[in-house]
Amino acid sequence: MTRRSARPNLTVTLDGEDHRAYEGETILELARRVGVTIPTLCYLEGLSIYGGCRLCVVLTEGDHRLKPACATEVTGDLVVTTVNKEINEHRRRIVELLFAEGNHVCAFCVSSGSCELQDLATDHGVDHIHYDYEYPRNTVDASHPKYVLDRDRCVLCTRCVRVCDEIEGAHVWDVAQRGNEGRIVTGLDQPWGESDACTWCGKCVLVCPTGALSFKGRATGEMVHDPDVIAFLSRAREDQEWVDRKEPV
Ligand code: FES
């Protein structure tokens, strides 16, 4: 969550309705607070903002460029359109590109039914794609005793990188290479099972939006992600819920 003013002293219009907003609040935070849905993929409450997937784009009055709602702070008298034909088309094309880039074959994926990419495709009516499939030759890392990394399903949202660094403090994950060559790696690009830094906490698996990270031995239907746990952990830490405030006797 971004730092914000103590009082909501700004007026921001979302899809024709005025709302009171805090200085420092992002468009996405405001939208969620007032019940307006903006699709996201890389964003996760409790983690730093990456702004890489561009699923959350919106339009602001006076600017023809699409902006990521998760990475754009509100300003006074801002007028925002969170959904229209153009925005929807843009989002749909992004989902299509993600499917074209990877090997997302839902019928053979352990996370089918617990996959944010699958949900986005359904929500945006993606029943076919307009691009050629790239069929990349990715690798699977099953060297860890408890978890599996299937790079065919990875959308490079970096949630695993951020949660491991910012919440667990282990920094096992990173992104190697760039562009089409980009891929998630553990340690210094060694097998996951050989990473001494991994604490086996499983947070990376819980926050993964697709089937890229899964618990070993689970079947489709059993493999459920739980990204909301990070917002809970992060709020509890901010509120110091685990600090014993009792006076010593
Ligand atoms: S959710 Fe905003 S850019 Fe990914």
Short mmCIF file of C-alpha atoms and ligand atoms in Angstrom, two decimals:
data_model
loop_
_atom_site.label_atom_id
_atom_site.label_comp_id
_atom_site.label_asym_id
_atom_site.label_seq_id
_atom_site.Cartn_x
_atom_site.Cartn_y
_atom_site.Cartn_z
CA MET A 1 0.00 0.00 0.00
CA THR A 2 1.29 3.47 -0.85
CA ARG A 3 1.69 6.22 1.78
CA ARG A 4 -1.34 8.43 1.81
CA SER A 5 -2.79 11.48 3.52
CA ALA A 6 -4.72 11.11 6.77
CA ARG A 7 -7.94 12.42 5.24
CA PRO A 8 -9.53 11.89 1.83
CA ASN A 9 -9.20 15.48 0.65
CA LEU A 10 -9.28 14.97 -3.11
CA THR A 11 -12.23 14.49 -5.42
CA VAL A 12 -11.76 11.91 -8.15
CA THR A 13 -14.35 10.86 -10.71
CA LEU A 14 -14.45 7.17 -11.61
CA ASP A 15 -16.74 6.31 -14.52
CA GLY A 16 -18.88 9.39 -13.93
CA GLU A 17 -19.15 9.07 -10.14
CA ASP A 18 -17.37 11.36 -7.71
CA HIS A 19 -15.37 9.84 -4.84
CA ARG A 20 -13.28 11.23 -2.02
CA ALA A 21 -9.67 10.09 -2.39
CA TYR A 22 -6.53 10.26 -0.28
CA GLU A 23 -3.39 11.99 -1.52
CA GLY A 24 -0.89 9.28 -2.38
CA GLU A 25 -3.58 6.73 -3.14
CA THR A 26 -3.37 5.02 -6.53
CA ILE A 27 -6.29 4.84 -8.93
CA LEU A 28 -6.44 1.09 -8.31
CA GLU A 29 -6.51 1.47 -4.52
CA LEU A 30 -9.30 4.03 -4.78
CA ALA A 31 -11.24 1.84 -7.22
CA ARG A 32 -10.99 -1.18 -4.92
CA ARG A 33 -11.96 0.87 -1.89
CA VAL A 34 -15.15 2.09 -3.55
CA GLY A 35 -16.03 -1.21 -5.21
CA VAL A 36 -15.00 -0.53 -8.81
CA THR A 37 -13.35 -3.55 -10.43
CA ILE A 38 -10.19 -3.07 -12.48
CA PRO A 39 -8.50 -6.28 -13.67
CA THR A 40 -4.92 -6.88 -12.52
CA LEU A 41 -2.29 -9.55 -12.88
CA CYS A 42 1.09 -8.44 -11.56
CA TYR A 43 -0.36 -6.25 -8.78
CA LEU A 44 -0.76 -7.84 -5.37
CA GLU A 45 -1.75 -5.98 -2.24
CA GLY A 46 1.07 -6.18 0.28
CA LEU A 47 3.86 -6.17 -2.33
CA SER A 48 5.67 -3.32 -4.07
CA ILE A 49 4.20 -2.14 -7.34
CA TYR A 50 5.76 -3.58 -10.48
CA GLY A 51 3.41 -2.19 -13.16
CA GLY A 52 4.55 -4.69 -15.76
CA CYS A 53 1.48 -6.51 -17.02
CA ARG A 54 -0.60 -3.46 -18.09
CA LEU A 55 -3.89 -5.29 -17.50
CA CYS A 56 -5.04 -2.50 -15.19
CA VAL A 57 -4.84 0.31 -17.76
CA VAL A 58 -7.35 3.15 -17.55
CA LEU A 59 -7.86 6.48 -19.32
CA THR A 60 -7.69 9.85 -17.61
CA GLU A 61 -9.34 12.96 -19.00
CA GLY A 62 -7.04 15.17 -21.06
CA ASP A 63 -4.55 12.39 -21.79
CA HIS A 64 -4.97 9.93 -24.66
CA ARG A 65 -2.41 7.48 -23.22
CA LEU A 66 -3.52 4.43 -21.30
CA LYS A 67 -2.10 4.43 -17.79
CA PRO A 68 -1.62 1.58 -15.31
CA ALA A 69 -4.09 2.17 -12.46
CA CYS A 70 -1.87 0.29 -10.02
CA ALA A 71 1.06 2.66 -10.60
CA THR A 72 -0.75 5.98 -11.08
CA GLU A 73 -1.51 8.16 -8.09
CA VAL A 74 -4.73 10.14 -8.00
CA THR A 75 -4.67 13.90 -8.25
CA GLY A 76 -7.39 16.39 -7.40
CA ASP A 77 -10.26 16.60 -9.91
CA LEU A 78 -8.94 13.61 -11.86
CA VAL A 79 -11.54 12.11 -14.18
CA VAL A 80 -10.94 8.41 -14.85
CA THR A 81 -12.54 5.96 -17.23
CA THR A 82 -11.88 2.45 -15.97
CA VAL A 83 -13.65 0.59 -18.74
CA ASN A 84 -14.81 1.21 -22.30
CA LYS A 85 -14.50 -0.57 -25.64
CA GLU A 86 -10.93 0.60 -26.29
CA ILE A 87 -9.69 -0.32 -22.81
CA ASN A 88 -11.36 -3.71 -22.97
CA GLU A 89 -9.87 -4.42 -26.38
CA HIS A 90 -6.42 -3.48 -25.08
CA ARG A 91 -6.79 -5.80 -22.09
CA ARG A 92 -8.03 -8.62 -24.28
CA ARG A 93 -5.01 -8.28 -26.59
CA ILE A 94 -2.65 -8.42 -23.61
CA VAL A 95 -4.25 -11.66 -22.44
CA GLU A 96 -3.96 -13.05 -25.98
CA LEU A 97 -0.28 -12.13 -26.13
CA LEU A 98 0.37 -13.88 -22.84
CA PHE A 99 -1.23 -17.03 -24.20
CA ALA A 100 0.78 -16.73 -27.44
CA GLU A 101 4.06 -16.25 -25.58
CA GLY A 102 3.84 -19.25 -23.27
CA ASN A 103 2.55 -22.79 -23.48
CA HIS A 104 -0.63 -22.27 -21.48
CA VAL A 105 -2.54 -25.43 -22.19
CA CYS A 106 -5.21 -25.28 -19.48
CA ALA A 107 -6.34 -28.86 -20.09
CA PHE A 108 -2.92 -30.08 -18.95
CA CYS A 109 -2.32 -27.57 -16.18
CA VAL A 110 -2.51 -28.46 -12.50
CA SER A 111 -3.79 -24.95 -11.69
CA SER A 112 -6.73 -25.07 -14.07
CA GLY A 113 -9.63 -23.65 -12.06
CA SER A 114 -7.29 -21.67 -9.78
CA CYS A 115 -5.63 -19.49 -12.39
CA GLU A 116 -5.91 -15.72 -12.75
CA LEU A 117 -4.84 -15.83 -16.41
CA GLN A 118 -7.61 -18.31 -17.15
CA ASP A 119 -10.11 -16.06 -15.34
CA LEU A 120 -8.91 -13.00 -17.28
CA ALA A 121 -9.31 -14.87 -20.56
CA THR A 122 -12.85 -15.86 -19.60
CA ASP A 123 -13.74 -12.34 -18.43
CA HIS A 124 -12.44 -10.81 -21.68
CA GLY A 125 -14.00 -13.33 -24.04
CA VAL A 126 -10.71 -14.80 -25.24
CA ASP A 127 -11.87 -17.93 -27.05
CA HIS A 128 -9.10 -17.74 -29.68
CA ILE A 129 -6.06 -15.54 -30.26
CA HIS A 130 -5.06 -13.29 -33.14
CA TYR A 131 -1.32 -14.01 -32.87
CA ASP A 132 0.90 -16.90 -33.82
CA TYR A 133 1.82 -19.14 -30.90
CA GLU A 134 5.52 -19.02 -30.12
CA TYR A 135 5.75 -22.49 -28.58
CA PRO A 136 8.87 -21.59 -26.55
CA ARG A 137 11.08 -24.45 -25.42
CA ASN A 138 10.90 -23.89 -21.68
CA THR A 139 12.14 -26.05 -18.87
CA VAL A 140 10.46 -27.52 -15.80
CA ASP A 141 12.33 -27.50 -12.49
CA ALA A 142 11.07 -30.28 -10.22
CA SER A 143 14.25 -30.45 -8.13
CA HIS A 144 12.63 -29.01 -4.99
CA PRO A 145 11.17 -31.64 -2.64
CA LYS A 146 7.92 -29.70 -2.15
CA TYR A 147 7.32 -27.47 -5.16
CA VAL A 148 7.51 -27.43 -8.96
CA LEU A 149 8.37 -24.60 -11.34
CA ASP A 150 6.85 -24.95 -14.81
CA ARG A 151 8.17 -22.07 -16.91
CA ASP A 152 5.63 -22.84 -19.64
CA ARG A 153 2.97 -21.25 -17.42
CA CYS A 154 4.98 -18.26 -16.21
CA VAL A 155 3.77 -14.77 -17.17
CA LEU A 156 6.74 -12.98 -15.54
CA CYS A 157 4.50 -11.05 -13.17
CA THR A 158 7.39 -11.18 -10.62
CA ARG A 159 5.05 -11.80 -7.68
CA CYS A 160 7.29 -14.68 -6.59
CA VAL A 161 10.38 -12.47 -6.82
CA ARG A 162 8.77 -9.72 -4.77
CA VAL A 163 7.12 -11.88 -2.13
CA CYS A 164 10.32 -13.82 -1.50
CA ASP A 165 12.34 -10.63 -1.22
CA GLU A 166 9.88 -8.31 0.54
CA ILE A 167 7.86 -10.62 2.78
CA GLU A 168 10.00 -13.70 3.36
CA GLY A 169 13.32 -11.85 3.11
CA ALA A 170 15.03 -14.76 1.36
CA HIS A 171 15.37 -13.37 -2.20
CA VAL A 172 15.58 -16.77 -3.84
CA TRP A 173 13.92 -15.63 -7.08
CA ASP A 174 14.99 -13.32 -9.85
CA VAL A 175 14.38 -12.63 -13.53
CA ALA A 176 17.23 -13.57 -15.85
CA GLN A 177 17.65 -12.22 -19.40
CA ARG A 178 15.31 -9.73 -21.06
CA GLY A 179 12.33 -9.50 -23.41
CA ASN A 180 11.36 -12.83 -24.94
CA GLU A 181 14.37 -14.46 -23.29
CA GLY A 182 13.24 -13.38 -19.80
CA ARG A 183 12.71 -16.21 -17.34
CA ILE A 184 12.34 -16.78 -13.63
CA VAL A 185 15.41 -18.28 -11.96
CA THR A 186 16.33 -19.41 -8.47
CA GLY A 187 19.60 -18.40 -6.83
CA LEU A 188 22.29 -17.91 -9.45
CA ASP A 189 20.26 -19.82 -12.02
CA GLN A 190 20.70 -23.11 -10.22
CA PRO A 191 18.08 -25.83 -9.66
CA TRP A 192 15.51 -24.75 -7.05
CA GLY A 193 16.27 -27.80 -4.92
CA GLU A 194 19.89 -26.69 -4.64
CA SER A 195 19.05 -23.20 -3.39
CA ASP A 196 20.27 -22.86 0.19
CA ALA A 197 18.36 -19.58 0.58
CA CYS A 198 14.92 -21.19 0.06
CA THR A 199 13.14 -21.48 3.41
CA TRP A 200 10.41 -23.81 2.03
CA CYS A 201 7.77 -21.26 3.11
CA GLY A 202 5.71 -21.70 -0.08
CA LYS A 203 4.69 -18.05 -0.33
CA CYS A 204 5.86 -17.91 -3.95
CA VAL A 205 3.49 -20.78 -4.77
CA LEU A 206 0.59 -19.16 -2.93
CA VAL A 207 0.89 -15.89 -4.86
CA CYS A 208 1.61 -17.31 -8.32
CA PRO A 209 -1.34 -16.31 -10.54
CA THR A 210 -0.96 -19.28 -12.89
CA GLY A 211 0.30 -22.85 -12.85
CA ALA A 212 3.96 -21.79 -13.04
CA LEU A 213 4.49 -22.60 -9.36
CA SER A 214 2.65 -25.45 -7.74
CA PHE A 215 2.79 -27.81 -4.78
CA LYS A 216 4.25 -31.17 -5.70
CA GLY A 217 1.83 -34.06 -5.74
CA ARG A 218 -1.35 -32.01 -6.02
CA ALA A 219 -3.83 -32.80 -8.75
CA THR A 220 -5.98 -30.35 -10.68
CA GLY A 221 -8.67 -29.14 -8.31
CA GLU A 222 -6.40 -29.65 -5.29
CA MET A 223 -3.90 -27.02 -6.40
CA VAL A 224 -5.28 -23.76 -5.01
CA HIS A 225 -3.35 -20.51 -4.78
CA ASP A 226 -4.01 -18.03 -1.98
CA PRO A 227 -2.55 -14.63 -2.91
CA ASP A 228 -4.71 -12.71 -0.39
CA VAL A 229 -2.66 -14.12 2.47
CA ILE A 230 0.08 -11.60 1.61
CA ALA A 231 -2.17 -8.58 2.19
CA PHE A 232 -3.10 -10.11 5.55
CA LEU A 233 0.55 -10.67 6.49
CA SER A 234 1.62 -7.24 5.38
CA ARG A 235 -1.20 -5.48 7.31
CA ALA A 236 -0.52 -7.56 10.41
CA ARG A 237 3.15 -6.55 10.27
CA GLU A 238 2.28 -2.87 9.85
CA ASP A 239 -0.06 -3.13 12.85
CA GLN A 240 2.58 -5.14 14.76
CA GLU A 241 0.00 -7.75 15.62
CA TRP A 242 2.66 -10.15 16.82
CA VAL A 243 4.25 -7.73 19.25
CA ASP A 244 3.40 -8.55 22.85
CA ARG A 245 2.23 -5.22 24.26
CA LYS A 246 1.53 -6.51 27.78
CA GLU A 247 3.41 -4.69 30.49
CA PRO A 248 6.05 -6.90 32.14
CA VAL A 249 4.90 -8.03 35.59
S1 FES B 1 -1.70 -4.83 -12.43
FE1 FES B 1 -1.14 -2.83 -13.02
S2 FES B 1 0.42 -3.17 -14.46
FE2 FES B 1 -0.01 -5.17 -13.74
#
